[in-house]
Coordinates of C-alpha atoms in Angstrom, one line a residue:
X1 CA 70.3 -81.8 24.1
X2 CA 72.9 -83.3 27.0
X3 CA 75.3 -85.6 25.5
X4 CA 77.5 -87.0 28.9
X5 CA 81.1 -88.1 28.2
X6 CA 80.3 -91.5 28.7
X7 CA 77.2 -93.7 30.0
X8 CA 77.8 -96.9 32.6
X9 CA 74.2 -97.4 33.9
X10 CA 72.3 -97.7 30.3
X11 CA 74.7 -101.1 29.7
X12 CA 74.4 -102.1 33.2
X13 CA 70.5 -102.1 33.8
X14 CA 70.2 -105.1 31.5
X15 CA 72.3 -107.7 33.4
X16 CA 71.9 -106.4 37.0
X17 CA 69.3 -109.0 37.5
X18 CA 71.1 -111.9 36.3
X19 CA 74.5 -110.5 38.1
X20 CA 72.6 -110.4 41.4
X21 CA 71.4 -113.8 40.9
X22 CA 74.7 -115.3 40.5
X23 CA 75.9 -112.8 43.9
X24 CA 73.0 -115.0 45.6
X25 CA 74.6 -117.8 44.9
X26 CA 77.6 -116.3 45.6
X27 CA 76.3 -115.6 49.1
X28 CA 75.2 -118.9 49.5
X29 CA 79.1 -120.6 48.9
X30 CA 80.9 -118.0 50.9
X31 CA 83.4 -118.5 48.0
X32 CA 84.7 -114.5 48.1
X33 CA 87.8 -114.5 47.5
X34 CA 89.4 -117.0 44.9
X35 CA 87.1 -120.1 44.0
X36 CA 85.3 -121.2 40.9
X37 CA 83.7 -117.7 40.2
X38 CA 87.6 -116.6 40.2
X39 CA 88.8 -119.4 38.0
X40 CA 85.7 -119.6 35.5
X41 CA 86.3 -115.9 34.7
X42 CA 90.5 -116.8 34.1
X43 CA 89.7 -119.6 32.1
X44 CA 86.8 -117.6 29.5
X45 CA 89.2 -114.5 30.0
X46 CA 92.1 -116.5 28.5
X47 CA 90.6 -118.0 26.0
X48 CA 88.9 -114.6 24.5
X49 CA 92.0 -113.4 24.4
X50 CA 93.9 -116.4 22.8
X51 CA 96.4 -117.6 25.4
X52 CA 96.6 -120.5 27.6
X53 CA 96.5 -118.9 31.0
X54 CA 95.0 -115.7 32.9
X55 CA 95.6 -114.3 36.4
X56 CA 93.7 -112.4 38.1
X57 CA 94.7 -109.6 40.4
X58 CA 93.5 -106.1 41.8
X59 CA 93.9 -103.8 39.2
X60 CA 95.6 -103.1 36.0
X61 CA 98.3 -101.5 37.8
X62 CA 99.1 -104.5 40.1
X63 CA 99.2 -106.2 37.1
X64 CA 102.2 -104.7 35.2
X65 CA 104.2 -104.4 38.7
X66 CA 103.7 -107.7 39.3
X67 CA 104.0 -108.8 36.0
X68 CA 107.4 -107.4 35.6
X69 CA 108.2 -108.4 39.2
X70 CA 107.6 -111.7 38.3
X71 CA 110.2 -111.2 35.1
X72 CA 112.9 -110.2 37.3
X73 CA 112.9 -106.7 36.1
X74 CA 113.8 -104.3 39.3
X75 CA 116.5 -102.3 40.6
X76 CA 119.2 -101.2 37.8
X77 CA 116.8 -102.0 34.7
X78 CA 115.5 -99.3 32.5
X79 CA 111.8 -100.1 31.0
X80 CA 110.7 -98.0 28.0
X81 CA 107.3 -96.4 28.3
X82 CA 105.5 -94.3 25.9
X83 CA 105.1 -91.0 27.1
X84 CA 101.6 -90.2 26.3
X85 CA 100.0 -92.9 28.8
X86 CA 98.1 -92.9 32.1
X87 CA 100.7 -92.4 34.9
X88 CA 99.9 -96.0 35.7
X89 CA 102.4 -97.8 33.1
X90 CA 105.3 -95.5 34.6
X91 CA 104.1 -96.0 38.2
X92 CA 103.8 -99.5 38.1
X93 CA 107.6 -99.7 36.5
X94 CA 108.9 -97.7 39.1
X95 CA 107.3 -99.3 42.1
X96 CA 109.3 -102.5 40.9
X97 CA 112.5 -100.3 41.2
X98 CA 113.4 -100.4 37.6
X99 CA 113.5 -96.8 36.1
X100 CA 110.6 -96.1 33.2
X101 CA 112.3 -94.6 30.0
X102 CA 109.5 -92.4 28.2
X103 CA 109.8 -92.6 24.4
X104 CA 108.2 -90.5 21.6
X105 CA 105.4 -91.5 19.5
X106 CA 104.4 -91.7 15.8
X107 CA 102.9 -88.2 15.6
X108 CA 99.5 -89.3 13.6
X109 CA 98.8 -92.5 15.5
X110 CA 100.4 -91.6 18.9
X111 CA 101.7 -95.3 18.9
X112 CA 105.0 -96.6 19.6
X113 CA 107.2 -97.0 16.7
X114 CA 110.9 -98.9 15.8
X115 CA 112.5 -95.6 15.2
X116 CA 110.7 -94.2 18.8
X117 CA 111.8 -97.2 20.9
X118 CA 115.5 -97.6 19.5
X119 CA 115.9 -94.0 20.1
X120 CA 115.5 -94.3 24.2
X121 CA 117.1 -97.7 24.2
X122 CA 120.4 -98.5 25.8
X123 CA 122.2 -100.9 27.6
X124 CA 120.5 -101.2 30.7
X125 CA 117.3 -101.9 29.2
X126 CA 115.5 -105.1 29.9
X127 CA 111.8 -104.3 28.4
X128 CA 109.3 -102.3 26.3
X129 CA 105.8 -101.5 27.2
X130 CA 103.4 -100.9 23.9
X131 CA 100.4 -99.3 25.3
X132 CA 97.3 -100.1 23.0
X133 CA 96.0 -96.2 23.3
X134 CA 92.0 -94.9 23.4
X135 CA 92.1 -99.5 22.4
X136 CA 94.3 -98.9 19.1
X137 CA 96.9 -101.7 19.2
X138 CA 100.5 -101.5 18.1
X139 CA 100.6 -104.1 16.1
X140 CA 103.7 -106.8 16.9
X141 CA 105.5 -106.0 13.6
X142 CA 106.0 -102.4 15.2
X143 CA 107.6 -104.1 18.4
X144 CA 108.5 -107.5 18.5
X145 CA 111.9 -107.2 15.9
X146 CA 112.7 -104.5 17.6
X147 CA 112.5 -106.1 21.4
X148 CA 114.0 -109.6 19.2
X149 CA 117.0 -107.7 18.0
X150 CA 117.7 -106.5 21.6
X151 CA 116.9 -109.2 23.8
X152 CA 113.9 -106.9 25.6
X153 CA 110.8 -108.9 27.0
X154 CA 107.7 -107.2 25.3
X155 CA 104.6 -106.8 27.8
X156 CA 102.0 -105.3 26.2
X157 CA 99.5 -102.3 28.3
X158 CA 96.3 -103.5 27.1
X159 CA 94.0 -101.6 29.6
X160 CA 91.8 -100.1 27.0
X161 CA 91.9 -102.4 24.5
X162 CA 90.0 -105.4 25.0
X163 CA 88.8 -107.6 22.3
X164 CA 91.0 -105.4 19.9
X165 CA 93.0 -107.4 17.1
X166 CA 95.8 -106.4 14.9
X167 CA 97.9 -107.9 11.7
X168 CA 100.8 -110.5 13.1
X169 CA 102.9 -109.3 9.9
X170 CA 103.5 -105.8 8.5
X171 CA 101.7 -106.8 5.2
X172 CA 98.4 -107.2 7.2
X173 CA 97.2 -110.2 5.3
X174 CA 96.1 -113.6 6.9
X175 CA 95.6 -114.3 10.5
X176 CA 95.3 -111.1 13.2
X177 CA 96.1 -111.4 17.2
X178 CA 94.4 -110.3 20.3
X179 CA 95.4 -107.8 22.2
X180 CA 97.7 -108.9 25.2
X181 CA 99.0 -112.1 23.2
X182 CA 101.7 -111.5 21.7
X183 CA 104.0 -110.4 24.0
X184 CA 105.8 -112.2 27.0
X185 CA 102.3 -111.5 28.9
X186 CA 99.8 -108.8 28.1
X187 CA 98.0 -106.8 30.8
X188 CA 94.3 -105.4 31.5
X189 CA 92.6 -103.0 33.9
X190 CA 88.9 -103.9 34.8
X191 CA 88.1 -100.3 36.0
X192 CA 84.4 -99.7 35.7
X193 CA 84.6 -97.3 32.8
X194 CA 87.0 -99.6 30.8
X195 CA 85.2 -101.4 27.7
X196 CA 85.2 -104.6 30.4
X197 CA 84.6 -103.1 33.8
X198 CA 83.9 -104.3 36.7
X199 CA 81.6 -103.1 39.7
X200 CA 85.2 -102.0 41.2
X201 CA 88.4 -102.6 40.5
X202 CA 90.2 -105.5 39.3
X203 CA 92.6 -106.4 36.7
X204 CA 94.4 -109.2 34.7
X205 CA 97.4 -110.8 33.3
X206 CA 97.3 -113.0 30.2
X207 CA 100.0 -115.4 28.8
X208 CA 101.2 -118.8 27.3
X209 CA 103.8 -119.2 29.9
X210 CA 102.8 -121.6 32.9
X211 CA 105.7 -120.5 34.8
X212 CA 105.1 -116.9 34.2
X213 CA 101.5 -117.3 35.3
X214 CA 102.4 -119.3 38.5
X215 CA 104.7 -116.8 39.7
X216 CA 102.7 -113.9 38.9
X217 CA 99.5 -115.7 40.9
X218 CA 102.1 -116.6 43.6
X219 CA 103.5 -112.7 43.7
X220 CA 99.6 -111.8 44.1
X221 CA 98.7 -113.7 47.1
X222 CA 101.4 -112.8 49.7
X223 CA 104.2 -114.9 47.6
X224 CA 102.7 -118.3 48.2
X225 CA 103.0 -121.3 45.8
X226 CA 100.6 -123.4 44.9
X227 CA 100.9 -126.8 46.0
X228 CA 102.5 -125.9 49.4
X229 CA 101.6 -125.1 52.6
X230 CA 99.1 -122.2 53.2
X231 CA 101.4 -120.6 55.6
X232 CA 104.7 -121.4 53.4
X233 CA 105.8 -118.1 51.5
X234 CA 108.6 -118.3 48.6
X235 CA 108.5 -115.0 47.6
X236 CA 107.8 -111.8 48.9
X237 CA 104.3 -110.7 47.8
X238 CA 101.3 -109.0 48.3
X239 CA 97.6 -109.5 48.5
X240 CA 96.4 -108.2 44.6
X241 CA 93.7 -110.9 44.4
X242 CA 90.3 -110.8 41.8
X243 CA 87.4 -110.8 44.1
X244 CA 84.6 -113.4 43.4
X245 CA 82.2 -111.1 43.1
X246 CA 84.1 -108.4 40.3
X247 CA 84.7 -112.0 38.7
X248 CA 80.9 -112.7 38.7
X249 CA 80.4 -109.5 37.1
X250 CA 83.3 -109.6 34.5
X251 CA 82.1 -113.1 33.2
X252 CA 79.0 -111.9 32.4
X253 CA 80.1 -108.9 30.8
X254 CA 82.8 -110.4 28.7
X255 CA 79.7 -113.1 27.0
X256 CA 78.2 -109.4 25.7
X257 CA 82.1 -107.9 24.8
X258 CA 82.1 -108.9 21.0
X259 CA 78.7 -107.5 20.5
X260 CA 79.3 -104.0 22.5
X261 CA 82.7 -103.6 20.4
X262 CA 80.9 -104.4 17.1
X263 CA 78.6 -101.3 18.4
X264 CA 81.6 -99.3 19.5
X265 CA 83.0 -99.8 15.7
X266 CA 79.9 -98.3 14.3
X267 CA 79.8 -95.2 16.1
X268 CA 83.7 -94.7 15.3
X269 CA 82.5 -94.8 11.7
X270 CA 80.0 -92.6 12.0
X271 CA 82.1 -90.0 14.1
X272 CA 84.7 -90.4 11.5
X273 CA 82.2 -89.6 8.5
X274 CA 81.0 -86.8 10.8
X275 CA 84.6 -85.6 11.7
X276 CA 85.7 -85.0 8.4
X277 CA 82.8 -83.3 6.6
X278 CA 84.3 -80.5 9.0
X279 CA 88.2 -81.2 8.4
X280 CA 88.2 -82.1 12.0
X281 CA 91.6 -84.7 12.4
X282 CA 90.7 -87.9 14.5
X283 CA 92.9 -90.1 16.0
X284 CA 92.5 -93.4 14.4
X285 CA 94.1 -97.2 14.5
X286 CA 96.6 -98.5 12.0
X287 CA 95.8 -99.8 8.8
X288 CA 94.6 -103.6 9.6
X289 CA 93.9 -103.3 13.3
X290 CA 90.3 -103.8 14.5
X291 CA 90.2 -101.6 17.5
X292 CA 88.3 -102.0 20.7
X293 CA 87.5 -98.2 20.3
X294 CA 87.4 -97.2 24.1
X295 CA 87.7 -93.8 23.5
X296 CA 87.4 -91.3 20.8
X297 CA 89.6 -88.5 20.5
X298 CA 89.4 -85.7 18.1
X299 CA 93.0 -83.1 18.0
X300 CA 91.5 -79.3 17.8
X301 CA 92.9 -76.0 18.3
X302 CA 92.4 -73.9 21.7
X303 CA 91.5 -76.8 23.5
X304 CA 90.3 -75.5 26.8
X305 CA 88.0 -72.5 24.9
X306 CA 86.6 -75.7 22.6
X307 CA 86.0 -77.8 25.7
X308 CA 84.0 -74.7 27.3
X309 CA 81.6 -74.1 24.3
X310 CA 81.2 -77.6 24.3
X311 CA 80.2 -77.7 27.9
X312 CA 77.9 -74.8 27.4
X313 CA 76.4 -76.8 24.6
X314 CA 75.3 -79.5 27.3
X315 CA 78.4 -82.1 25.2
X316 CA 80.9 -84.1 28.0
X317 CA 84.3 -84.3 27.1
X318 CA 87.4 -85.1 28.8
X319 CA 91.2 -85.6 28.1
X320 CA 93.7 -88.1 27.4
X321 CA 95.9 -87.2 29.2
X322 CA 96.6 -83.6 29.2
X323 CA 100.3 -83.6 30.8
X324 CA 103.0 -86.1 29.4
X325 CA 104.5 -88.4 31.6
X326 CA 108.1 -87.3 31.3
X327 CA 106.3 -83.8 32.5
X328 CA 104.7 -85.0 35.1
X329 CA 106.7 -83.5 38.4
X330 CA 107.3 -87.3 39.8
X331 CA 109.2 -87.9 36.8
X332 CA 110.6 -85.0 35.5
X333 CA 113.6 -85.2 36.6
X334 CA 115.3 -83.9 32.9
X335 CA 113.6 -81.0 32.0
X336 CA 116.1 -80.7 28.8
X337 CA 114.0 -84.3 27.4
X338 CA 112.3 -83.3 24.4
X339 CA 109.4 -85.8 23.1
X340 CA 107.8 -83.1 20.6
X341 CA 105.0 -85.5 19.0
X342 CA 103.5 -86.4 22.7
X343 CA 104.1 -82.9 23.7
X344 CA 102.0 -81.3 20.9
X345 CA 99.5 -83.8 21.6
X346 CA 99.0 -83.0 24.7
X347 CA 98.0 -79.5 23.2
X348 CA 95.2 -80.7 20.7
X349 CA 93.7 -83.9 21.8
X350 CA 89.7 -83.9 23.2
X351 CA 87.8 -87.0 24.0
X352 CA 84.2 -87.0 23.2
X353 CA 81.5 -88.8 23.9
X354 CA 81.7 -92.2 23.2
X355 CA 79.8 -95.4 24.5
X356 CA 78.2 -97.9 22.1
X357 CA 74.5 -97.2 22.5
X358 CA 75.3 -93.4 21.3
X359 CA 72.9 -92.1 18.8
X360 CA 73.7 -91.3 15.2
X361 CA 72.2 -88.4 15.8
X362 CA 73.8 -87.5 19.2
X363 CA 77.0 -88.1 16.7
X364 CA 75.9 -85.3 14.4
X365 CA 75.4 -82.9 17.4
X366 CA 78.7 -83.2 19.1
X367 CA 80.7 -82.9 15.1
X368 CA 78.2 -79.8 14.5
X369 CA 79.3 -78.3 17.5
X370 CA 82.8 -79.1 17.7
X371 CA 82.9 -77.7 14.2
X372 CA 81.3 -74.6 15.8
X373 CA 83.1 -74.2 18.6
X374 CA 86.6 -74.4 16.4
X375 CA 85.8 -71.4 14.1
X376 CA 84.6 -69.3 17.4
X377 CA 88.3 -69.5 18.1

């Protein structure tokens, strides 16, 4: 049995006709950059994600920079960043001039936490970035006092955690929000393996604010403003603008999202069933959050000899990420910094294959083997 690490064309096949219908169309308007395709996708997008506005840009990295940008965060703020993230998060801070602060994690949930956050605050900081990680949200009672008490804008990294929802109080009872709505904005990457991809890249900024949303559109396309002349530039910007045609695509993805995460959920339950019959820990969302499940990562011994029988066993697998970011040589400027719970991490964690039309038992055979694999060690 081959088991890939993950599987785009199986989801794909069934809506490339009705995608390449729409492109037709598409063809026909000339409408490639911007237009209805654009805005119909920002107006569904929003809405699934319960705000009042969406932007779209390049990529998920454009979309923190710009984001932040559009916040006045830059030169002389400090930004606080998990440190077990995609280089992205950090990157996009810096390019804004602002200086990323990498903070420890809870060492179970590999989330954010009060005590985490306080602990790299101080006075020059101006915001926090919760990253929802492998689409397991921090919930707002985790962040928002915390940001509240400090005067901190909250921007939530919600790259792989479309559709997710978590409590709005610590008690977890009555009404849940969607990822990316609870901060100041929240922000998304469209990259083809991303619960939502697109055909390319692309990404996406959600929010209530109207002003937040206009600069942030206006930052995108070369630092005009709407309203005004086409060749009248208020700010200085760049071009980081949602093509029509990974629009097209998304908006006909995002009608099948519910259903694919519904699938995604089932085979977390039946990896975690699997997982523990062999003692195997898995990293797994908070109590009360519905997560979007984009990845599933297991935390083993002797990683890199696991990930080889694994291989040999025809099983994908990959890891996320292997190298914190306050380790990684662009960063690591304070080699003294000690975040233990990321570092361990690091160590232990394994991704396996997960996609939501995996079998139960394609489940079976990667949990047999990874059980296999461990006691070799």
């Amino acid at each position: 049995m081959r088991i890939p690490f993950n599987d785009l064309a199986t989801p794909h096949a069934s809506i490339v006709e009705d995608v390449v219908a729409e492109v037709r169309a598409l063809a026909g308007n000339s409408r490639f950059i911007g237009g209805p395709a654009v805005e119909s996708f920002e107006q569904d997008f929003a809405a699934y994600c319960g705000t009042t506005h969406a932007v779209g840009v390049a990529n998920g990295t454009d979309a923190i920079e710009l984001t932040l940008r559009a916040l006045g965060i830059g030169g002389g703020d400090e930004v606080l960043v998990p440190a077990n993230t995609f280089i992205a998060t950090a990157s996009a801070v810096a390019a804004t001039g602002a200086t990323p602060v990498f903070v420890d994690v809870d060492p179970v949930s590999l989330l954010v936490t009060p005590a985490t956050l306080e602990a790299g605050k101080t006075e020059r900081t101006a915001a926090v970035i919760p990253v929802h990680l492998y689409g397991h949200m921090v919930p707002p009672a985790d962040v928002l006092p915390f940001a509240a008490k400090h005067g901190l804008a909250v921007l939530e990294d919600s790259a792989q955690a479309h559709g997710a929802d978590a409590p709005a109080q610590h008690d977890g009872l009555g009404e849940k929000v969607r990822a990316g709505s609870y901060g100041v904005a929240g922000t998304f990457s469209f990259y083809p393996g991303k619960n939502l991809g697109a055909w390319g890249d692309g990404g996406a900024v959600v929010t209530d604010d109207a002003q937040l949303a206009s600069r942030i559109r206006s930052l995108a396309n070369h630092g005009r403003s709407e309203g005004t002349d086409h060749y009248e530039h208020r700010y200085i910007g760049r071009n980081s603008r949602l093509d029509a045609l990974q629009a097209t695509v998304l908006r006909r993805k995002l009608a099948d999202l519910d259903a694919a995460t519904a699938q995604r959920r089932r085979v977390a339950s039946v990896y975690a069933e699997a997982l523990a019959a062999h003692g195997i820990p898995m990293v797994a969302p908070l109590p009360g959050v519905d997560s979007a499940w984009h990845l599933l990562v297991a935390r083993v011994p002797g990683r890199e000899q696991v990930r080889r029988l694994l291989d040999e066993a025809g099983i994908g697998t990959g890891v996320h990420y292997p190298v914190p970011c306050h380790r990684q040589h662009a960063y690591a400027t304070d080699q003294t910094v000690s975040l233990p719970a990321a570092e361990q991490a690091a160590t232990e964690i394994v991704s396996l294959p997960f996609f939501p039309h995996l079998r139960d038992e394609e489940v079976a055979y990667v949990a047999d083997h990874l059980a296999k694999a461990i006691a070799a060690l």
